[in-house]
Amino acid sequence: MQQETLISRAVEYIRSLFEGNSDGHDFDHSMRVYRTAMVIADTEPACDRQTVALAALLHDTDDAKLFATEHNENARKFLAKEKISEEAADRICAAINAVSFSKNRGKRPETLEAMIVQDADRLDAIGAVGIARTFAYGGKHSRSLDASIQHFDDKLLLLKDLMNTPKAREMAGERHRFMEQFICEWQKETGQ
Ligand code: NI
């Protein structure tokens, strides 16, 4: 029960934090990452579920594209208010920082909890959701459809081989096949 109230307060915290964001995209993204992370956590009995849950929910609260914060300021503000021990907060923030594709390119996260959250974040970039997000992002940044299609080759089709956990690899395989099908159909329709 205690756990559930902590999680629901984290949900409310990110809801208000991302509120100014026009499309509410990042709140929805964080919630999907949280749900996927918990599905993976169910298959990884050795993980600390609270660390996974909080790291997933808070993983974008200090994203440089959205917030001008440093040292996980927004995440730590919530964790301090909830009287989470410093040691636990450090673990959560280490997991958050291991997730970032740009900050952590090529490096495998050091903890199981970070691996799970990174997998969940990457899974949200592929499959049907990944396709939708790619074109939403492209539209917002005035990219042509062709430029968005290029993003599949550049990044999205590489993600399935970067999963850390068996469950995520399985989920990624399914989402990957769907993207390949989409690209195939795109090429057929556009004669490319
Ligand atoms: Ni994310």
Short mmCIF file of N, CA, C and O in Angstrom, two decimals, residues 86-155:
data_model
loop_
_atom_site.label_atom_id
_atom_site.label_comp_id
_atom_site.label_asym_id
_atom_site.label_seq_id
_atom_site.Cartn_x
_atom_site.Cartn_y
_atom_site.Cartn_z
N GLU A 86 19.31 8.69 0.84
CA GLU A 86 20.25 9.21 -0.15
C GLU A 86 20.82 8.09 -1.02
O GLU A 86 20.99 8.23 -2.23
N GLU A 87 21.09 6.97 -0.36
CA GLU A 87 21.65 5.82 -1.07
C GLU A 87 20.67 5.31 -2.15
O GLU A 87 21.06 5.04 -3.29
N ALA A 88 19.40 5.22 -1.78
CA ALA A 88 18.39 4.76 -2.75
C ALA A 88 18.23 5.79 -3.87
O ALA A 88 18.09 5.43 -5.04
N ALA A 89 18.25 7.07 -3.50
CA ALA A 89 18.11 8.13 -4.51
C ALA A 89 19.29 8.08 -5.48
O ALA A 89 19.11 8.27 -6.69
N ASP A 90 20.49 7.82 -4.97
CA ASP A 90 21.67 7.70 -5.84
C ASP A 90 21.51 6.56 -6.82
O ASP A 90 21.85 6.68 -8.00
N ARG A 91 20.97 5.45 -6.32
CA ARG A 91 20.76 4.28 -7.20
C ARG A 91 19.76 4.61 -8.30
O ARG A 91 19.94 4.25 -9.47
N ILE A 92 18.68 5.29 -7.92
CA ILE A 92 17.64 5.65 -8.88
C ILE A 92 18.21 6.61 -9.92
O ILE A 92 18.00 6.43 -11.13
N CYS A 93 18.95 7.61 -9.47
CA CYS A 93 19.50 8.60 -10.41
C CYS A 93 20.57 7.97 -11.31
O CYS A 93 20.67 8.33 -12.48
N ALA A 94 21.34 7.02 -10.77
CA ALA A 94 22.33 6.34 -11.60
C ALA A 94 21.61 5.57 -12.71
O ALA A 94 22.05 5.56 -13.87
N ALA A 95 20.49 4.95 -12.38
CA ALA A 95 19.71 4.23 -13.39
C ALA A 95 19.16 5.21 -14.42
O ALA A 95 19.23 4.96 -15.63
N ILE A 96 18.64 6.34 -13.97
CA ILE A 96 18.12 7.36 -14.89
C ILE A 96 19.22 7.81 -15.85
O ILE A 96 19.00 7.89 -17.06
N ASN A 97 20.40 8.07 -15.32
CA ASN A 97 21.48 8.60 -16.16
C ASN A 97 22.03 7.56 -17.13
O ASN A 97 22.61 7.92 -18.15
N ALA A 98 21.83 6.29 -16.80
CA ALA A 98 22.31 5.23 -17.69
C ALA A 98 21.37 5.03 -18.88
O ALA A 98 21.73 4.40 -19.86
N VAL A 99 20.18 5.59 -18.79
CA VAL A 99 19.16 5.35 -19.83
C VAL A 99 19.43 6.17 -21.09
O VAL A 99 19.22 5.70 -22.20
N SER A 100 19.90 7.39 -20.91
CA SER A 100 20.04 8.34 -22.01
C SER A 100 20.89 7.79 -23.15
O SER A 100 22.02 7.37 -22.94
N PHE A 101 20.35 7.83 -24.35
CA PHE A 101 21.04 7.31 -25.53
C PHE A 101 22.27 8.18 -25.83
O PHE A 101 23.34 7.67 -26.14
N SER A 102 22.11 9.50 -25.69
CA SER A 102 23.21 10.40 -26.04
C SER A 102 24.31 10.39 -24.98
O SER A 102 25.49 10.37 -25.29
N LYS A 103 23.89 10.37 -23.71
CA LYS A 103 24.89 10.39 -22.65
C LYS A 103 25.64 9.07 -22.54
O LYS A 103 26.75 9.01 -22.06
N ASN A 104 24.96 7.99 -22.98
CA ASN A 104 25.48 6.68 -22.65
C ASN A 104 25.76 5.80 -23.85
O ASN A 104 25.82 4.59 -23.74
N ARG A 105 25.90 6.43 -24.98
CA ARG A 105 26.03 5.72 -26.25
C ARG A 105 27.02 4.54 -26.17
O ARG A 105 28.19 4.72 -25.82
N GLY A 106 26.49 3.37 -26.48
CA GLY A 106 27.38 2.22 -26.55
C GLY A 106 27.75 1.58 -25.22
O GLY A 106 28.30 0.49 -25.20
N LYS A 107 27.47 2.27 -24.14
CA LYS A 107 27.87 1.70 -22.85
C LYS A 107 26.71 0.94 -22.22
O LYS A 107 25.59 1.42 -22.17
N ARG A 108 27.01 -0.24 -21.74
CA ARG A 108 25.98 -1.05 -21.10
C ARG A 108 25.80 -0.57 -19.67
O ARG A 108 26.79 -0.35 -18.96
N PRO A 109 24.54 -0.39 -19.22
CA PRO A 109 24.33 0.06 -17.84
C PRO A 109 24.92 -0.94 -16.84
O PRO A 109 25.02 -2.13 -17.13
N GLU A 110 25.31 -0.44 -15.68
CA GLU A 110 25.99 -1.30 -14.71
C GLU A 110 25.06 -2.08 -13.79
O GLU A 110 25.43 -3.10 -13.24
N THR A 111 23.84 -1.59 -13.60
CA THR A 111 22.93 -2.31 -12.70
C THR A 111 21.76 -2.91 -13.47
O THR A 111 21.39 -2.43 -14.55
N LEU A 112 21.19 -3.97 -12.89
CA LEU A 112 20.05 -4.63 -13.52
C LEU A 112 18.88 -3.65 -13.66
O LEU A 112 18.18 -3.63 -14.68
N GLU A 113 18.67 -2.81 -12.64
CA GLU A 113 17.56 -1.85 -12.67
C GLU A 113 17.73 -0.88 -13.85
O GLU A 113 16.77 -0.57 -14.57
N ALA A 114 18.96 -0.40 -14.05
CA ALA A 114 19.21 0.52 -15.16
C ALA A 114 19.01 -0.18 -16.50
O ALA A 114 18.49 0.40 -17.45
N MET A 115 19.43 -1.46 -16.57
CA MET A 115 19.25 -2.22 -17.81
C MET A 115 17.77 -2.32 -18.16
O MET A 115 17.37 -2.18 -19.32
N ILE A 116 16.94 -2.57 -17.15
CA ILE A 116 15.50 -2.72 -17.38
C ILE A 116 14.89 -1.42 -17.88
O ILE A 116 14.13 -1.40 -18.85
N VAL A 117 15.22 -0.32 -17.23
CA VAL A 117 14.63 0.97 -17.63
C VAL A 117 15.14 1.38 -19.01
O VAL A 117 14.38 1.89 -19.84
N GLN A 118 16.41 1.12 -19.29
CA GLN A 118 16.93 1.43 -20.62
C GLN A 118 16.21 0.61 -21.69
O GLN A 118 15.83 1.13 -22.74
N ASP A 119 15.99 -0.67 -21.40
CA ASP A 119 15.24 -1.52 -22.34
C ASP A 119 13.85 -0.95 -22.58
O ASP A 119 13.38 -0.87 -23.71
N ALA A 120 13.16 -0.58 -21.50
CA ALA A 120 11.79 -0.07 -21.62
C ALA A 120 11.77 1.23 -22.43
O ALA A 120 10.88 1.43 -23.26
N ASP A 121 12.75 2.09 -22.20
CA ASP A 121 12.81 3.35 -22.95
C ASP A 121 13.07 3.08 -24.43
O ASP A 121 12.47 3.71 -25.30
N ARG A 122 13.94 2.14 -24.73
CA ARG A 122 14.24 1.81 -26.12
C ARG A 122 13.05 1.11 -26.79
O ARG A 122 12.81 1.32 -27.98
N LEU A 123 12.34 0.29 -26.04
CA LEU A 123 11.17 -0.38 -26.61
C LEU A 123 10.12 0.65 -27.03
O LEU A 123 9.38 0.44 -27.98
N ASP A 124 10.08 1.78 -26.31
CA ASP A 124 9.10 2.81 -26.65
C ASP A 124 9.48 3.57 -27.92
O ASP A 124 8.69 4.37 -28.42
N ALA A 125 10.70 3.34 -28.41
CA ALA A 125 11.13 4.01 -29.64
C ALA A 125 10.87 3.15 -30.87
O ALA A 125 11.09 3.59 -31.99
N ILE A 126 10.43 1.91 -30.66
CA ILE A 126 10.21 1.03 -31.81
C ILE A 126 8.76 0.50 -31.83
O ILE A 126 7.97 0.81 -30.95
N GLY A 127 8.44 -0.29 -32.85
CA GLY A 127 7.08 -0.80 -32.97
C GLY A 127 6.10 0.28 -33.40
O GLY A 127 6.50 1.34 -33.90
N ALA A 128 4.82 0.03 -33.20
CA ALA A 128 3.78 0.98 -33.61
C ALA A 128 3.97 2.32 -32.92
O ALA A 128 3.86 3.39 -33.54
N VAL A 129 4.30 2.27 -31.62
CA VAL A 129 4.52 3.51 -30.88
C VAL A 129 5.72 4.26 -31.45
O VAL A 129 5.69 5.48 -31.64
N GLY A 130 6.77 3.52 -31.76
CA GLY A 130 7.98 4.13 -32.31
C GLY A 130 7.69 4.82 -33.64
O GLY A 130 8.17 5.93 -33.90
N ILE A 131 6.88 4.18 -34.47
CA ILE A 131 6.52 4.77 -35.77
C ILE A 131 5.75 6.07 -35.54
O ILE A 131 6.07 7.12 -36.10
N ALA A 132 4.75 6.01 -34.67
CA ALA A 132 3.94 7.20 -34.38
C ALA A 132 4.81 8.33 -33.83
O ALA A 132 4.70 9.49 -34.25
N ARG A 133 5.71 7.98 -32.90
CA ARG A 133 6.56 9.01 -32.29
C ARG A 133 7.52 9.62 -33.31
O ARG A 133 7.79 10.82 -33.27
N THR A 134 8.02 8.80 -34.22
CA THR A 134 8.97 9.30 -35.22
C THR A 134 8.32 10.36 -36.11
O THR A 134 8.90 11.41 -36.36
N PHE A 135 7.08 10.10 -36.52
CA PHE A 135 6.42 11.07 -37.41
C PHE A 135 5.91 12.28 -36.63
O PHE A 135 5.89 13.39 -37.15
N ALA A 136 5.52 12.08 -35.39
CA ALA A 136 5.11 13.23 -34.56
C ALA A 136 6.31 14.16 -34.35
O ALA A 136 6.20 15.39 -34.49
N TYR A 137 7.45 13.56 -34.03
CA TYR A 137 8.68 14.34 -33.83
C TYR A 137 9.09 15.03 -35.13
O TYR A 137 9.42 16.21 -35.15
N GLY A 138 9.03 14.28 -36.24
CA GLY A 138 9.40 14.83 -37.53
C GLY A 138 8.53 16.02 -37.90
O GLY A 138 9.02 17.04 -38.38
N GLY A 139 7.23 15.89 -37.66
CA GLY A 139 6.30 16.98 -37.96
C GLY A 139 6.62 18.23 -37.15
O GLY A 139 6.64 19.34 -37.68
N LYS A 140 6.90 18.02 -35.89
CA LYS A 140 7.18 19.13 -34.98
C LYS A 140 8.45 19.87 -35.41
O LYS A 140 8.59 21.07 -35.21
N HIS A 141 9.39 19.12 -36.00
CA HIS A 141 10.66 19.73 -36.40
C HIS A 141 10.74 19.93 -37.91
O HIS A 141 11.84 20.01 -38.47
N SER A 142 9.56 20.00 -38.56
CA SER A 142 9.45 20.27 -39.99
C SER A 142 10.30 19.35 -40.86
O SER A 142 10.89 19.78 -41.84
N ARG A 143 10.37 18.08 -40.47
CA ARG A 143 11.09 17.12 -41.29
C ARG A 143 10.15 16.50 -42.31
O ARG A 143 8.97 16.28 -42.01
N SER A 144 10.67 16.19 -43.49
CA SER A 144 9.85 15.53 -44.49
C SER A 144 9.59 14.09 -44.05
O SER A 144 10.29 13.55 -43.19
N LEU A 145 8.58 13.48 -44.64
CA LEU A 145 8.31 12.07 -44.34
C LEU A 145 9.51 11.20 -44.68
O LEU A 145 9.87 10.29 -43.94
N ASP A 146 10.17 11.53 -45.81
CA ASP A 146 11.35 10.75 -46.21
C ASP A 146 12.46 10.83 -45.15
O ASP A 146 13.14 9.84 -44.88
N ALA A 147 12.62 12.01 -44.58
CA ALA A 147 13.65 12.17 -43.55
C ALA A 147 13.31 11.34 -42.32
O ALA A 147 14.19 10.75 -41.70
N SER A 148 12.03 11.29 -42.00
CA SER A 148 11.62 10.46 -40.86
C SER A 148 11.85 8.98 -41.16
O SER A 148 12.26 8.22 -40.30
N ILE A 149 11.57 8.59 -42.42
CA ILE A 149 11.79 7.19 -42.82
C ILE A 149 13.27 6.83 -42.67
O ILE A 149 13.62 5.74 -42.24
N GLN A 150 14.14 7.78 -43.00
CA GLN A 150 15.59 7.55 -42.88
C GLN A 150 15.99 7.21 -41.43
O GLN A 150 16.90 6.45 -41.17
N HIS A 151 15.25 7.80 -40.48
CA HIS A 151 15.52 7.59 -39.05
C HIS A 151 15.38 6.11 -38.66
O HIS A 151 16.02 5.66 -37.71
N PHE A 152 14.58 5.37 -39.43
CA PHE A 152 14.44 3.94 -39.13
C PHE A 152 15.77 3.22 -39.36
O PHE A 152 16.22 2.45 -38.54
N ASP A 153 16.39 3.53 -40.54
CA ASP A 153 17.67 2.90 -40.85
C ASP A 153 18.77 3.38 -39.91
O ASP A 153 19.61 2.63 -39.48
N ASP A 154 18.72 4.68 -39.61
CA ASP A 154 19.80 5.29 -38.82
C ASP A 154 19.80 4.80 -37.38
O ASP A 154 20.83 4.67 -36.75
N LYS A 155 18.61 4.58 -36.84
CA LYS A 155 18.57 4.28 -35.42
C LYS A 155 17.59 3.17 -35.02
O LYS A 155 17.96 2.20 -34.37
#
